[in-house]
PDB file of C-alpha atoms in Angstrom:
ATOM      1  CA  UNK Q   1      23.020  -4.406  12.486  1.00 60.00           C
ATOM      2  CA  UNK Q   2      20.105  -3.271  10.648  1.00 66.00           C
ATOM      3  CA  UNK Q   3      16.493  -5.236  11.547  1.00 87.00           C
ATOM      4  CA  UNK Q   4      14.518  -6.171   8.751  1.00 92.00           C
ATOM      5  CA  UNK Q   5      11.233  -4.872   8.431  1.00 95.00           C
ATOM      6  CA  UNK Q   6       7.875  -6.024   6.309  1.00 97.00           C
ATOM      7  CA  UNK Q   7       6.217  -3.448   4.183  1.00 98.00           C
ATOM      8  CA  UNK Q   8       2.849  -4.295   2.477  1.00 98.00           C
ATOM      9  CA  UNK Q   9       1.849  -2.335  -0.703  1.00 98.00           C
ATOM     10  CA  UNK Q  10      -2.000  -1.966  -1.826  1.00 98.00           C
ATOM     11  CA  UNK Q  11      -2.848  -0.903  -5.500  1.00 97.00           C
ATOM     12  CA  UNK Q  12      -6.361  -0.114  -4.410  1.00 97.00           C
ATOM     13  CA  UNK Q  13      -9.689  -0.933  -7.072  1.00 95.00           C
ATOM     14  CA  UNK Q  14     -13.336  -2.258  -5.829  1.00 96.00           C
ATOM     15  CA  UNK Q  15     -13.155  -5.084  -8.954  1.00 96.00           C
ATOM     16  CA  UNK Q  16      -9.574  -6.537  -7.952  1.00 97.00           C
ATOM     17  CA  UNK Q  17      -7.152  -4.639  -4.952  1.00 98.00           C
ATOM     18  CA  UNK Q  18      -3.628  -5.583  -5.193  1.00 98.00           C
ATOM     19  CA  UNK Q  19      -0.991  -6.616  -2.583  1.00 98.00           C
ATOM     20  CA  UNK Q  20       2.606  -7.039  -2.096  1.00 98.00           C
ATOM     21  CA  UNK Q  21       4.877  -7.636   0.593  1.00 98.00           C
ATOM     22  CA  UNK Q  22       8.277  -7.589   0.957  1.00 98.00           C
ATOM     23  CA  UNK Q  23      10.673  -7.475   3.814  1.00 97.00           C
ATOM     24  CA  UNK Q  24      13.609  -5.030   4.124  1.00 96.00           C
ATOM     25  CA  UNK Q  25      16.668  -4.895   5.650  1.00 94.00           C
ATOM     26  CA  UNK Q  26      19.409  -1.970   4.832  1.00 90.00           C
ATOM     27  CA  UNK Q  27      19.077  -1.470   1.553  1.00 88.00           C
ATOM     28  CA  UNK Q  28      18.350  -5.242   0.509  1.00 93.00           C
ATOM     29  CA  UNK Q  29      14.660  -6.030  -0.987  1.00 96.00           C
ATOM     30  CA  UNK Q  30      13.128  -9.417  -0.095  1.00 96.00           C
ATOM     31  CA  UNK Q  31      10.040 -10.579  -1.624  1.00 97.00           C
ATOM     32  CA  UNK Q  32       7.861 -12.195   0.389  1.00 97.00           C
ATOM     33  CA  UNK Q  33       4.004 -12.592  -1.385  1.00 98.00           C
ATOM     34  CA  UNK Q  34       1.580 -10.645  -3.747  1.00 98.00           C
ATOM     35  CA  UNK Q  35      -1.517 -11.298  -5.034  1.00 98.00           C
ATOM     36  CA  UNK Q  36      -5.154  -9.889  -5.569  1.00 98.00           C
ATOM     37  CA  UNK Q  37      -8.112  -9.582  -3.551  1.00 98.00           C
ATOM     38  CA  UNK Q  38     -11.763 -10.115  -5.821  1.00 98.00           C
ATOM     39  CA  UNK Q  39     -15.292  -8.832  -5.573  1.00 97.00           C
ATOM     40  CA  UNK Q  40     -17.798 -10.162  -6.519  1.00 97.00           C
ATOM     41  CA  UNK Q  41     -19.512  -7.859  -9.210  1.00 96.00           C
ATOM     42  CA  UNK Q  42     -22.588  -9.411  -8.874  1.00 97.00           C
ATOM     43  CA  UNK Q  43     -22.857  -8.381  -4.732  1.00 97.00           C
ATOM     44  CA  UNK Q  44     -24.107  -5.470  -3.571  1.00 97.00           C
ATOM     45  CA  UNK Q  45     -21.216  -1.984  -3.333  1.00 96.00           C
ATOM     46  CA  UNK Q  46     -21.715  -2.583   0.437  1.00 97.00           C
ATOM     47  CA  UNK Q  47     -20.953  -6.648   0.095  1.00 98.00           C
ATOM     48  CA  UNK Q  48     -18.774  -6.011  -2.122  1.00 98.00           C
ATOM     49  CA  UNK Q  49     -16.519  -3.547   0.302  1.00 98.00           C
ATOM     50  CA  UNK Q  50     -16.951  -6.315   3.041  1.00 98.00           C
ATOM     51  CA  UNK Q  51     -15.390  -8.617   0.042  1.00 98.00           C
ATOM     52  CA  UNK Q  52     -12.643  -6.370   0.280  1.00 98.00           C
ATOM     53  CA  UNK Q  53     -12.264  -6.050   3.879  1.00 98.00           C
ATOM     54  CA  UNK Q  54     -12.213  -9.273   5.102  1.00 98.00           C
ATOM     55  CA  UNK Q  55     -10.028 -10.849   2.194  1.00 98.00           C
ATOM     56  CA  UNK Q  56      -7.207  -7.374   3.026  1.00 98.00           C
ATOM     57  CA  UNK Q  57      -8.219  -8.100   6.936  1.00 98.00           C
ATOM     58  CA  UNK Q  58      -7.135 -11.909   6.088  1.00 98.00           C
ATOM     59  CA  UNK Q  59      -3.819 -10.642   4.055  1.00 98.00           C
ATOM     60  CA  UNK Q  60      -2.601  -8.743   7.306  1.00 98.00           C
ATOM     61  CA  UNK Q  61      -3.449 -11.235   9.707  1.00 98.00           C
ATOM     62  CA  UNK Q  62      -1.319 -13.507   7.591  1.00 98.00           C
ATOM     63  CA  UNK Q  63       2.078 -11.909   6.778  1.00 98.00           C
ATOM     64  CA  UNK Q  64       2.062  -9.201  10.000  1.00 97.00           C
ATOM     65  CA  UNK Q  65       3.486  -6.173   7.825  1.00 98.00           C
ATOM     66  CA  UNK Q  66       5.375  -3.500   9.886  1.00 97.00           C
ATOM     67  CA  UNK Q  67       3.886  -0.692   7.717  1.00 97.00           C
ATOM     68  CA  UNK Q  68       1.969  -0.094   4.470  1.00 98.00           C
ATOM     69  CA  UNK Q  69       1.347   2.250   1.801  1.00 98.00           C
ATOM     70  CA  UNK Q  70      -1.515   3.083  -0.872  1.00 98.00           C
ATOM     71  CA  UNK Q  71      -1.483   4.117  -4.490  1.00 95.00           C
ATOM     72  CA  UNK Q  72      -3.103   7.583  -4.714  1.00 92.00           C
ATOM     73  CA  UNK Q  73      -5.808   7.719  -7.362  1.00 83.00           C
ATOM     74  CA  UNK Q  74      -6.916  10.679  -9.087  1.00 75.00           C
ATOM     75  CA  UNK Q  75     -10.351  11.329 -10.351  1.00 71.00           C
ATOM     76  CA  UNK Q  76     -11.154  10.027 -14.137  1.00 73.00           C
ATOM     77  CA  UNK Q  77     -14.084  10.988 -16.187  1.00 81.00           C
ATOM     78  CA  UNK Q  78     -16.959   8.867 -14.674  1.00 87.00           C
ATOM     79  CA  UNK Q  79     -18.055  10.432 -11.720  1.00 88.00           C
ATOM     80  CA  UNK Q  80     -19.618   6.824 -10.606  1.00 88.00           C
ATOM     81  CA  UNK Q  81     -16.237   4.724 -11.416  1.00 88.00           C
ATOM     82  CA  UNK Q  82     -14.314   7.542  -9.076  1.00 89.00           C
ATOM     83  CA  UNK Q  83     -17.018   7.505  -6.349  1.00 91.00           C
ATOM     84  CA  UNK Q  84     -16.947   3.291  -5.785  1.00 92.00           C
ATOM     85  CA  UNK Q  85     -13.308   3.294  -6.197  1.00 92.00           C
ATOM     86  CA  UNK Q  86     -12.727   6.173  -3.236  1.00 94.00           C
ATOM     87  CA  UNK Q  87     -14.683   3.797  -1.086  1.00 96.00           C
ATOM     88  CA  UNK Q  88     -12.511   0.944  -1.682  1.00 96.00           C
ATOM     89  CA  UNK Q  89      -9.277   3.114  -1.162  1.00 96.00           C
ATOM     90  CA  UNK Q  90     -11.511   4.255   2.173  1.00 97.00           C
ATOM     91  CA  UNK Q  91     -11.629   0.246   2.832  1.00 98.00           C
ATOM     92  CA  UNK Q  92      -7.885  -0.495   1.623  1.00 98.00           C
ATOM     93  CA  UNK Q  93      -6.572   2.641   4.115  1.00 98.00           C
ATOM     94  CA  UNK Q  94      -9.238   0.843   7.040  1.00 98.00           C
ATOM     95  CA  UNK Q  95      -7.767  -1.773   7.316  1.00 98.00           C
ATOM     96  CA  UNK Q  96      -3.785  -1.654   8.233  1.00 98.00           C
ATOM     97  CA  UNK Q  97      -4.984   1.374  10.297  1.00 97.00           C
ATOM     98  CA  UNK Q  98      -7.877  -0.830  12.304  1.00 97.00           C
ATOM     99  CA  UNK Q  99      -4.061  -2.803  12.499  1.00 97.00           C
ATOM    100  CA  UNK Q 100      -2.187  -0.260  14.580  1.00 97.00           C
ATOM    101  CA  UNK Q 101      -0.142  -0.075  11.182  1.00 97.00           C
ATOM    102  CA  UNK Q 102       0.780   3.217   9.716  1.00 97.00           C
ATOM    103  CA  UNK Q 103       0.021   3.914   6.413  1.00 97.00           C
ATOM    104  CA  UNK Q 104       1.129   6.141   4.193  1.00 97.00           C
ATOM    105  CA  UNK Q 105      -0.245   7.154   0.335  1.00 96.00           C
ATOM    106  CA  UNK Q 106       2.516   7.799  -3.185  1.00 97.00           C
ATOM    107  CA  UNK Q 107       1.107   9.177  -6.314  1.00 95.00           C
ATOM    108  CA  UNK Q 108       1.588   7.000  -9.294  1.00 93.00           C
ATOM    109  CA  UNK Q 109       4.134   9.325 -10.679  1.00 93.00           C
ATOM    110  CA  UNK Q 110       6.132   8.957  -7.591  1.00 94.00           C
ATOM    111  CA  UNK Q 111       5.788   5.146  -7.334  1.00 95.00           C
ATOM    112  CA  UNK Q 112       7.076   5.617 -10.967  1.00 94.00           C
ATOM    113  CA  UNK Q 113      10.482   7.732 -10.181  1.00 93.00           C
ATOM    114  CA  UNK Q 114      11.167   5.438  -7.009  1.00 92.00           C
ATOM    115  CA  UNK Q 115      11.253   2.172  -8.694  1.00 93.00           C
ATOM    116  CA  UNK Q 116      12.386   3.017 -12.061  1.00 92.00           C
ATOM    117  CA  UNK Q 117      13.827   6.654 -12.236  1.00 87.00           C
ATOM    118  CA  UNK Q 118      11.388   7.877 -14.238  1.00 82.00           C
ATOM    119  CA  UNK Q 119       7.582   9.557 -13.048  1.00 81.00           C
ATOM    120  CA  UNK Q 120       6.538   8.775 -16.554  1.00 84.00           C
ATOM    121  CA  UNK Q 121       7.808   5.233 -17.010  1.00 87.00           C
ATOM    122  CA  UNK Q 122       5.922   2.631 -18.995  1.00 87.00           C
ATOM    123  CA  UNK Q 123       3.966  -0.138 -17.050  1.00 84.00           C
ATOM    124  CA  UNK Q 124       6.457  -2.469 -19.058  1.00 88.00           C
ATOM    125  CA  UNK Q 125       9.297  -0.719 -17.668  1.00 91.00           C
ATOM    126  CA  UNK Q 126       8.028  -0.932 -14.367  1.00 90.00           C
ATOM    127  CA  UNK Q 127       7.344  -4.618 -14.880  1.00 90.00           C
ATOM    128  CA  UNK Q 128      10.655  -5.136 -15.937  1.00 92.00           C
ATOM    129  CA  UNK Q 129      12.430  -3.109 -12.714  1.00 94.00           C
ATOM    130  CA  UNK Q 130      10.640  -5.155 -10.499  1.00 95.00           C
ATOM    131  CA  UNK Q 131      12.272  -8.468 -11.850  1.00 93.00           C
ATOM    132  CA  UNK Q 132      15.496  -6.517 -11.705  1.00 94.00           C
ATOM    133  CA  UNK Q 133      15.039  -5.330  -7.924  1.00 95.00           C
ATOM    134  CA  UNK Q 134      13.389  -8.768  -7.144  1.00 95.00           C
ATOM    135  CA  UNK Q 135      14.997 -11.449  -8.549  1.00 92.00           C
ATOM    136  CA  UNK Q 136      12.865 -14.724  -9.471  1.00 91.00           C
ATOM    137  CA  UNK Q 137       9.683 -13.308  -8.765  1.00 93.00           C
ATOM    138  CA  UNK Q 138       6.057 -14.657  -9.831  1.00 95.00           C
ATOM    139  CA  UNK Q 139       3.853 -11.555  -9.961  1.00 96.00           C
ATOM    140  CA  UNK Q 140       0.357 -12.873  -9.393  1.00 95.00           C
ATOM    141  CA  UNK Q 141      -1.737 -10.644 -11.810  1.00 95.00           C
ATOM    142  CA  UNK Q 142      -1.072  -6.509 -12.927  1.00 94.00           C
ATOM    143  CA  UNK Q 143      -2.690  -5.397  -9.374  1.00 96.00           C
ATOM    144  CA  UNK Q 144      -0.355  -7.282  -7.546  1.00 97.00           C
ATOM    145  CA  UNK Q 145       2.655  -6.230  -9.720  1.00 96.00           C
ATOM    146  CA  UNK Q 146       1.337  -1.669  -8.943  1.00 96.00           C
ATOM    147  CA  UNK Q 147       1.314  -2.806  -5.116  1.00 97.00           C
ATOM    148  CA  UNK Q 148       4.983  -4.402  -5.204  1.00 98.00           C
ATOM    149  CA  UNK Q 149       5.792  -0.905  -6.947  1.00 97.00           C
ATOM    150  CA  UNK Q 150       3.977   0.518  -4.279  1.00 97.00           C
ATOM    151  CA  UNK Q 151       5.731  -1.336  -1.718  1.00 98.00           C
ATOM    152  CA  UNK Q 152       9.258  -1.078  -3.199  1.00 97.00           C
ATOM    153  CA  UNK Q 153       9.039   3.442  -3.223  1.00 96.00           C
ATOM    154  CA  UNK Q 154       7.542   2.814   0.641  1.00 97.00           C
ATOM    155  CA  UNK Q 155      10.896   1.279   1.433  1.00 96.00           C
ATOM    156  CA  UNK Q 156      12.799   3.696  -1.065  1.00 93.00           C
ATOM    157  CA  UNK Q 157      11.188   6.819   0.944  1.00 93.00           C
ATOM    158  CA  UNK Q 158      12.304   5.480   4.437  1.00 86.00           C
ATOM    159  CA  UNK Q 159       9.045   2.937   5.299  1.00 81.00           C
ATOM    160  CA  UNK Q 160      11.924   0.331   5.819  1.00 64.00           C
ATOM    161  CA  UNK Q 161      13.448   1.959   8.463  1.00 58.00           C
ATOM    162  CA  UNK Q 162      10.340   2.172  10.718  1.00 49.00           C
ATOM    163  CA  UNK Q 163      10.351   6.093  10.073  1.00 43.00           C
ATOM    164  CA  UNK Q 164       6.734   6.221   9.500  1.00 39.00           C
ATOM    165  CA  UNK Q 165       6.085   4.328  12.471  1.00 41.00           C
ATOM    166  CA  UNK Q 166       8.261   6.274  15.023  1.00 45.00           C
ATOM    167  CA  UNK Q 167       6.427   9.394  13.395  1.00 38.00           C
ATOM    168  CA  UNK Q 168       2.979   8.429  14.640  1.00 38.00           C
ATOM    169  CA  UNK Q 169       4.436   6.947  17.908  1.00 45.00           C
ATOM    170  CA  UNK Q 170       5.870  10.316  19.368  1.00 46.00           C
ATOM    171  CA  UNK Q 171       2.326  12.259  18.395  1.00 42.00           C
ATOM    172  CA  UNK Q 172       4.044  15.459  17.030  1.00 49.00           C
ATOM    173  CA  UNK Q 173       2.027  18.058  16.148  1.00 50.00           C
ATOM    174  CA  UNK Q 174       0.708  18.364  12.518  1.00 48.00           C
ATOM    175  CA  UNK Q 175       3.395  20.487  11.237  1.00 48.00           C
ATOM    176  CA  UNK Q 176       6.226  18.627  13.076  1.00 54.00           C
ATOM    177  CA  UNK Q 177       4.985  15.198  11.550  1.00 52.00           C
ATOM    178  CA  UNK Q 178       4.587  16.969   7.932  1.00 48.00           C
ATOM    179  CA  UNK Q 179       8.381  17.724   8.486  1.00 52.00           C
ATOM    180  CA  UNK Q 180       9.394  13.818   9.562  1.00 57.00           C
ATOM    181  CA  UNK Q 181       7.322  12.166   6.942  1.00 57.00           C
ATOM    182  CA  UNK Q 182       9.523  10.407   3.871  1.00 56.00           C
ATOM    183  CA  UNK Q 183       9.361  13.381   1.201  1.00 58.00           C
ATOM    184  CA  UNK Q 184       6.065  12.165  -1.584  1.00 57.00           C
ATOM    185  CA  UNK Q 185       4.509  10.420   1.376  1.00 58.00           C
ATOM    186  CA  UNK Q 186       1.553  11.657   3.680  1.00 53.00           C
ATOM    187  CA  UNK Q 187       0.650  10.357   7.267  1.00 50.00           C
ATOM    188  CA  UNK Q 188      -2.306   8.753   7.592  1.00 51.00           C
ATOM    189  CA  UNK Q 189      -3.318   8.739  11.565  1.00 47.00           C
ATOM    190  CA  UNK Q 190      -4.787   6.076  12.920  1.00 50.00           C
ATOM    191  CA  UNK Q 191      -8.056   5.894  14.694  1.00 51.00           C
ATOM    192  CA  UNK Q 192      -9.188   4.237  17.578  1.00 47.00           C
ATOM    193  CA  UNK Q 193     -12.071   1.684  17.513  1.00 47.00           C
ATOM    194  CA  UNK Q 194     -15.045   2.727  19.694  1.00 46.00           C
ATOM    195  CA  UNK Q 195     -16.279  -0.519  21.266  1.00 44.00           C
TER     196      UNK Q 195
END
């Protein structure tokens, strides 16, 4: 009997950060919510990464994922767009981690290949996989449609079957956990809050 397990995905961006959930159990996918956290772009970057935190905070307090995973971003031409959107991936990686949940991080290209075959597929072919793998679905906005992709390769690369999780509860060393990790994904350790 397999247990079912609850994977969140985050498609990370300071503007809007998508979310997805879904449970999974063998090799059946369940979905369970998605949507899109805002900031306001009229706030302060520092308000508006507390805009972020406590509306992703909120998401995880609600639906208790098991474990999570982040879209990898690569830098772009503006040097300013790439800066404030590392510190809302910093903020989207904070908080399942503040959690006790492990996280882990797929590059686009990977998220790709795991949910439609292809590392190069079309955002229309993606759109269109995730109606296939997730029948009757309501995708609440783009953002929330990349972190259901996001989530659906985390269960594809073994985040379904708690693999991440028994990784960062046995405290290998480096090179042993490099060796356990789901191949495309990388372990994110979790910290400890100083009080």
């Amino acid at each position: 009997m397999t247990k079912r397990q609850r994977l969140i995905g985050f498609d990370p961006g300071l503007r809007k950060t998508g979310w997805g959930i879904i449970d999974v159990e063998g090799s059946r996918l369940t979905h369970v919510a998605n949507g899109i956290v805002h900031s306001d772009a009229s706030s302060t970057l520092a308000e508006r990464l507390v805009q972020l935190y406590d509306g992703l905070t909120s998401v995880i307090a609600d639906w208790e994922p098991q474990s999570a995973a982040v879209e990898e971003t690569f830098v772009n031409k503006n040097p300013t767009s790439t800066l404030k959107l590392g510190q809302a991936r910093g903020v989207v990686l904070l908080v399942p981690a503040m959690a006790g949940i492990p996280v882990a991080e797929y590059t686009p290209n990977h998220i790709k290949k795991s949910v439609v075959g292809s590392g190069h597929a079309a955002k229309q072919q993606v759109l269109a996989m995730l109606g296939v793998l997730l029948p009757g679905i309501e995708i609440n906005g783009e953002d929330a449609g990349d972190a259901l992709s996001v989530a659906i390769c985390h269960a594809h690369n073994g985040g379904g079957h708690a693999t991440l999780h028994s990784t960062m509860t046995k405290r290998k060393n480096p090179l042993e956990e490099a060796l356990a990790a789901p191949p495309g994904a990388q372990i994110i350790v979790p910290g400890r809050r100083q009080r």
